[in-house]
Tab-separated table of C-alpha atoms in Angstrom:
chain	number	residue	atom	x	y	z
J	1	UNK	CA	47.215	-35.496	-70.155
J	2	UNK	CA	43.910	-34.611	-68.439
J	3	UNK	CA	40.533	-36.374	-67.770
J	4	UNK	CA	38.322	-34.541	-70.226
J	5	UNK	CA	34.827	-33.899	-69.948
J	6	UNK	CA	33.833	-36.387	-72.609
J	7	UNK	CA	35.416	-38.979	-69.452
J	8	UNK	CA	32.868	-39.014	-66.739
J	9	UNK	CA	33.811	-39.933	-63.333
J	10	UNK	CA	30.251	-41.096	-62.097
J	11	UNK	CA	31.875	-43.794	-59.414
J	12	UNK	CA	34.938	-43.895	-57.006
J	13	UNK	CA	37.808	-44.625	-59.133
J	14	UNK	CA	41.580	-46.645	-58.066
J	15	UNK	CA	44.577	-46.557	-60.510
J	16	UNK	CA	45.097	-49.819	-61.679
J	17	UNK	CA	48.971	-51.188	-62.348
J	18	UNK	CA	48.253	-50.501	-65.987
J	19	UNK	CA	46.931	-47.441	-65.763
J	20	UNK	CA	43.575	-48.007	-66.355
J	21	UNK	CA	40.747	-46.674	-63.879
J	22	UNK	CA	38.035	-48.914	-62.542
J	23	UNK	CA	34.812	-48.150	-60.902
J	24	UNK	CA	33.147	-48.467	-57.606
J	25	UNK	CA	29.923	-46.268	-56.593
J	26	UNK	CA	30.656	-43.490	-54.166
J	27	UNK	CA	28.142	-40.841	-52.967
J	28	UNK	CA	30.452	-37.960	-53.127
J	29	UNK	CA	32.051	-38.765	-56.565
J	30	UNK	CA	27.921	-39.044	-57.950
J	31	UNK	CA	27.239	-35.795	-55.846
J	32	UNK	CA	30.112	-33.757	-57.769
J	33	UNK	CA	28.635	-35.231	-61.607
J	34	UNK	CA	25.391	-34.322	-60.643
J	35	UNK	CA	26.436	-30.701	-60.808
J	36	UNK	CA	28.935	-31.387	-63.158
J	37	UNK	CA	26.472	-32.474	-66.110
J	38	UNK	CA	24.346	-29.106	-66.580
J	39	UNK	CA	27.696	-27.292	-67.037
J	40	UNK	CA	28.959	-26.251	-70.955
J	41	UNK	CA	31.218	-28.519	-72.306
J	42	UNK	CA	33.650	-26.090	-73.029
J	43	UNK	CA	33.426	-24.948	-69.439
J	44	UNK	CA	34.810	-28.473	-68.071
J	45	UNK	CA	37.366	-28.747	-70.883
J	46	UNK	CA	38.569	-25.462	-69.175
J	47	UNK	CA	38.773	-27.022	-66.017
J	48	UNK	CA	39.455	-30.617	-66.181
J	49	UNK	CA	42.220	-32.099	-64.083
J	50	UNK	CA	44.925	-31.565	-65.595
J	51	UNK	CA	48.626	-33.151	-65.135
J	52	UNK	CA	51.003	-30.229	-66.424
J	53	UNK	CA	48.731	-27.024	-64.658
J	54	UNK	CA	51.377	-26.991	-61.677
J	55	UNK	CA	54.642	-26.457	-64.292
J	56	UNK	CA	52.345	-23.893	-66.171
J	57	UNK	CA	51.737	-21.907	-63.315
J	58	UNK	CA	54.697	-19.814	-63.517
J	59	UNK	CA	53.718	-16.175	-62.096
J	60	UNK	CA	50.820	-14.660	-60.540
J	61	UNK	CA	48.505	-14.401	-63.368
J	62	UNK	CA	49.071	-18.116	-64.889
J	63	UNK	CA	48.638	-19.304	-61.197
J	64	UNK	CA	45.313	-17.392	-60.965
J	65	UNK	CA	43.809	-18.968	-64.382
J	66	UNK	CA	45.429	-22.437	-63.808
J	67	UNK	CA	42.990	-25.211	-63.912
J	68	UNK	CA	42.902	-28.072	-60.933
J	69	UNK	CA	46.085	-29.881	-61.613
J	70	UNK	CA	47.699	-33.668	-60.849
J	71	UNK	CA	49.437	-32.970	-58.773
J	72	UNK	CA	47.996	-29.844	-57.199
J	73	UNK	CA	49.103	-26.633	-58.283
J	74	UNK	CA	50.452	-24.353	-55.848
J	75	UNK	CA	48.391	-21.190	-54.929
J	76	UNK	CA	50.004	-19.398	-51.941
J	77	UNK	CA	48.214	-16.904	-49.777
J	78	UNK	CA	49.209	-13.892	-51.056
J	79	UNK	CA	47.596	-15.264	-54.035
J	80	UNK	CA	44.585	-16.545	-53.184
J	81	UNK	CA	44.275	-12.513	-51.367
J	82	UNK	CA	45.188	-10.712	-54.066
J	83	UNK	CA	43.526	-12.312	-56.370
J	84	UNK	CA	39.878	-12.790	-54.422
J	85	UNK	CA	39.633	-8.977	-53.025
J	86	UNK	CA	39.169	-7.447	-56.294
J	87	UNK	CA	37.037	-9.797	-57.621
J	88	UNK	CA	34.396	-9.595	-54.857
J	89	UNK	CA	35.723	-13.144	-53.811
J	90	UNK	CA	34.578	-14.923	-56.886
J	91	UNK	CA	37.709	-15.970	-57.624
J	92	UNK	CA	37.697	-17.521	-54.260
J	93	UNK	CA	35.045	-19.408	-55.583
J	94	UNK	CA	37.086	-20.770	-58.580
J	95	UNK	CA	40.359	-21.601	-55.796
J	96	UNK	CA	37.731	-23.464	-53.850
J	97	UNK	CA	36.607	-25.267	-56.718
J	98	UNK	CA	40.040	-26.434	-57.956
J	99	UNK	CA	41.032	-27.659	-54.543
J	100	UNK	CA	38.482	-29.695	-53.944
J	101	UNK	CA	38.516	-31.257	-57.507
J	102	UNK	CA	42.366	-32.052	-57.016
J	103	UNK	CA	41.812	-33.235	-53.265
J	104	UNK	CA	39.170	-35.343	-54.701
J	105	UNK	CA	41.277	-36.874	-57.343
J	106	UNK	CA	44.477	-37.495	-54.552
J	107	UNK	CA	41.671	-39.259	-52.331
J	108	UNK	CA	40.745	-40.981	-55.715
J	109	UNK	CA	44.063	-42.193	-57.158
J	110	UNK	CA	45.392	-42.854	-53.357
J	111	UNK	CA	41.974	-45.672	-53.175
J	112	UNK	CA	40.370	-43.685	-50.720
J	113	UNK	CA	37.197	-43.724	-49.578
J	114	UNK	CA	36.586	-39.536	-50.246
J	115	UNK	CA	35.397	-37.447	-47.631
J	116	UNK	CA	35.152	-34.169	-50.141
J	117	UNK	CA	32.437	-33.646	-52.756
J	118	UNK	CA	35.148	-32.179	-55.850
J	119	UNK	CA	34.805	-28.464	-57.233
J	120	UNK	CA	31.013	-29.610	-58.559
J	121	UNK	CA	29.495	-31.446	-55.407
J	122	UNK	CA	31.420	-28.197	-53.608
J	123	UNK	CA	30.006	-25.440	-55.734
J	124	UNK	CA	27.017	-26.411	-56.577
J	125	UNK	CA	25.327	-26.973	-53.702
J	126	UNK	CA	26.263	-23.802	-52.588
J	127	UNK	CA	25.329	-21.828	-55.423
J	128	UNK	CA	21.249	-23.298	-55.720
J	129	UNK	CA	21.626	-22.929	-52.380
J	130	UNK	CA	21.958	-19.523	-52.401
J	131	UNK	CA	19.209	-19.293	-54.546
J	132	UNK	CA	16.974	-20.453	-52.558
J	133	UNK	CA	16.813	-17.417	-50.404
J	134	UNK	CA	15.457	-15.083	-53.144
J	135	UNK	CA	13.191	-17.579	-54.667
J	136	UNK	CA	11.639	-18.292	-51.633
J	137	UNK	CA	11.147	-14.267	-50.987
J	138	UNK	CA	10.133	-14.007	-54.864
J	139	UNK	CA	6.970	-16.267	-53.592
J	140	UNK	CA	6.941	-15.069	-50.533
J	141	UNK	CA	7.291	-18.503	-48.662
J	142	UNK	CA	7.698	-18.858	-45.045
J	143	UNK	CA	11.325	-18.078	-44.033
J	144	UNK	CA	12.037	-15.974	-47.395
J	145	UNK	CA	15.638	-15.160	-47.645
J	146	UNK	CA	16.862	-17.009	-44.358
J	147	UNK	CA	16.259	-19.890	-46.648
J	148	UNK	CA	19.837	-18.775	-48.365
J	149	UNK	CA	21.663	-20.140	-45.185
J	150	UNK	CA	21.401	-23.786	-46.433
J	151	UNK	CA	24.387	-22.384	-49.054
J	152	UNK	CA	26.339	-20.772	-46.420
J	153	UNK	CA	25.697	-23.687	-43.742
J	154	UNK	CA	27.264	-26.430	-46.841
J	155	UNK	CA	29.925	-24.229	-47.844
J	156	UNK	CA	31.252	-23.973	-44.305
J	157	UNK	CA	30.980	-27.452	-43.625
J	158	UNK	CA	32.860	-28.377	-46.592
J	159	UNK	CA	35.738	-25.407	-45.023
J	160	UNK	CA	35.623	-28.345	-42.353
J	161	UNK	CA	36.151	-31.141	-44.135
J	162	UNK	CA	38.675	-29.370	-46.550
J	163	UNK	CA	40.950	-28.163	-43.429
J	164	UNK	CA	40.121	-31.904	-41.709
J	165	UNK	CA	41.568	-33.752	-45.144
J	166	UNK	CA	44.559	-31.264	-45.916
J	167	UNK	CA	45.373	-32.202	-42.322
J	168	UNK	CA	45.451	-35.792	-42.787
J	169	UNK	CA	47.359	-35.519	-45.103
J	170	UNK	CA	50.084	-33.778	-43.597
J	171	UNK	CA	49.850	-36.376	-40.630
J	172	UNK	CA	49.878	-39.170	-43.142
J	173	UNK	CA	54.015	-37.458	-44.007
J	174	UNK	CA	54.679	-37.595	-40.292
J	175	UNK	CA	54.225	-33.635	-40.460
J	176	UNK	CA	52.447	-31.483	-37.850
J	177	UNK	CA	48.774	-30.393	-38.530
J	178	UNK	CA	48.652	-26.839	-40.084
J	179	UNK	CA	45.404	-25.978	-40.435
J	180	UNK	CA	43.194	-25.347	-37.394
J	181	UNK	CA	39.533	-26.784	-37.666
J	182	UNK	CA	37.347	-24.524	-35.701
């Protein structure tokens, strides 16, 4: 019960009465394929959406290896802190990457227009971005590493429009706002 990686989702998607998923073009949906395609096949089967990842995230280590779920699995704090410190925050990396798929999927299924770019459009943009400092120091082009802060500069702006949505959301339940957007 999952959208596999054989399934592309290359345009916005609704939930139709039956089920069935139909197809309008949306930058962000197109943004997060773009970066989806290069990636291993067994790599997305990994991480696919998937419906029962919330009830098989039982304890801390299931939690930490869960893929995005529908609906979202749970990761609380002290998770997301003990698991990221010893890792060097790359495991922050994968926790980013499965919020924004499953925020991108609620925005999805809800009929939304979506504001996020999913795990892909998220992390991949960051990552070449990153790159581009070293590259550009390997040749030594103007600028050199500064040219890395195109990653950082995307990765906090989608911070923004992750704490923005999750807020909406809780405003949408006639709850108060809990994250603060700097």
């Amino acid at each position: 019960a999952f959208i596999t990686a054989q399934q592309p989702i290359n345009k916005k998607l609704f939930v139709q009465s039956n089920g069935a998923l139909r197809a309008e073009k949306n930058f962000n949906v197109e943004l997060n394929e773009f970066f989806k395609s290069p990636v291993p096949e067994n790599i997305k089967d990994y991480v696919a959406l998937r419906s029962d990842a919330s009830k098989e995230a039982t304890d801390f280590l299931k939690t930490v290896v869960s893929p995005p779920g529908d609906p979202g699995v749970p990761r609380p704090l002290s998770t997301v802190v003990f698991a990221s410190i010893p890792t060097g925050l790359v495991w922050y990396g994968y926790y980013k990457f499965c919020v924004e798929e499953e925020l991108l999927a609620m925005e999805l299924e809800a009929g939304k227009m979506p504001r996020g770019f999913g795990g892909y459009g998220t992390l991949g943009p960051f990552c070449y971005g990153l790159l581009l400092g070293p590259v550009a120091e390997l040749f030594h082009l103007p600028g050199g590493v500064n040219w890395s802060a195109l990653g950082i500069i995307f990765i906090y702006y989608t911070q923004f429009l992750l704490y923005d949505r999750v807020n909406a959301l809780y405003e949408e339940e006639g709850l108060e706002q809990p994250l603060t957007v700097w």
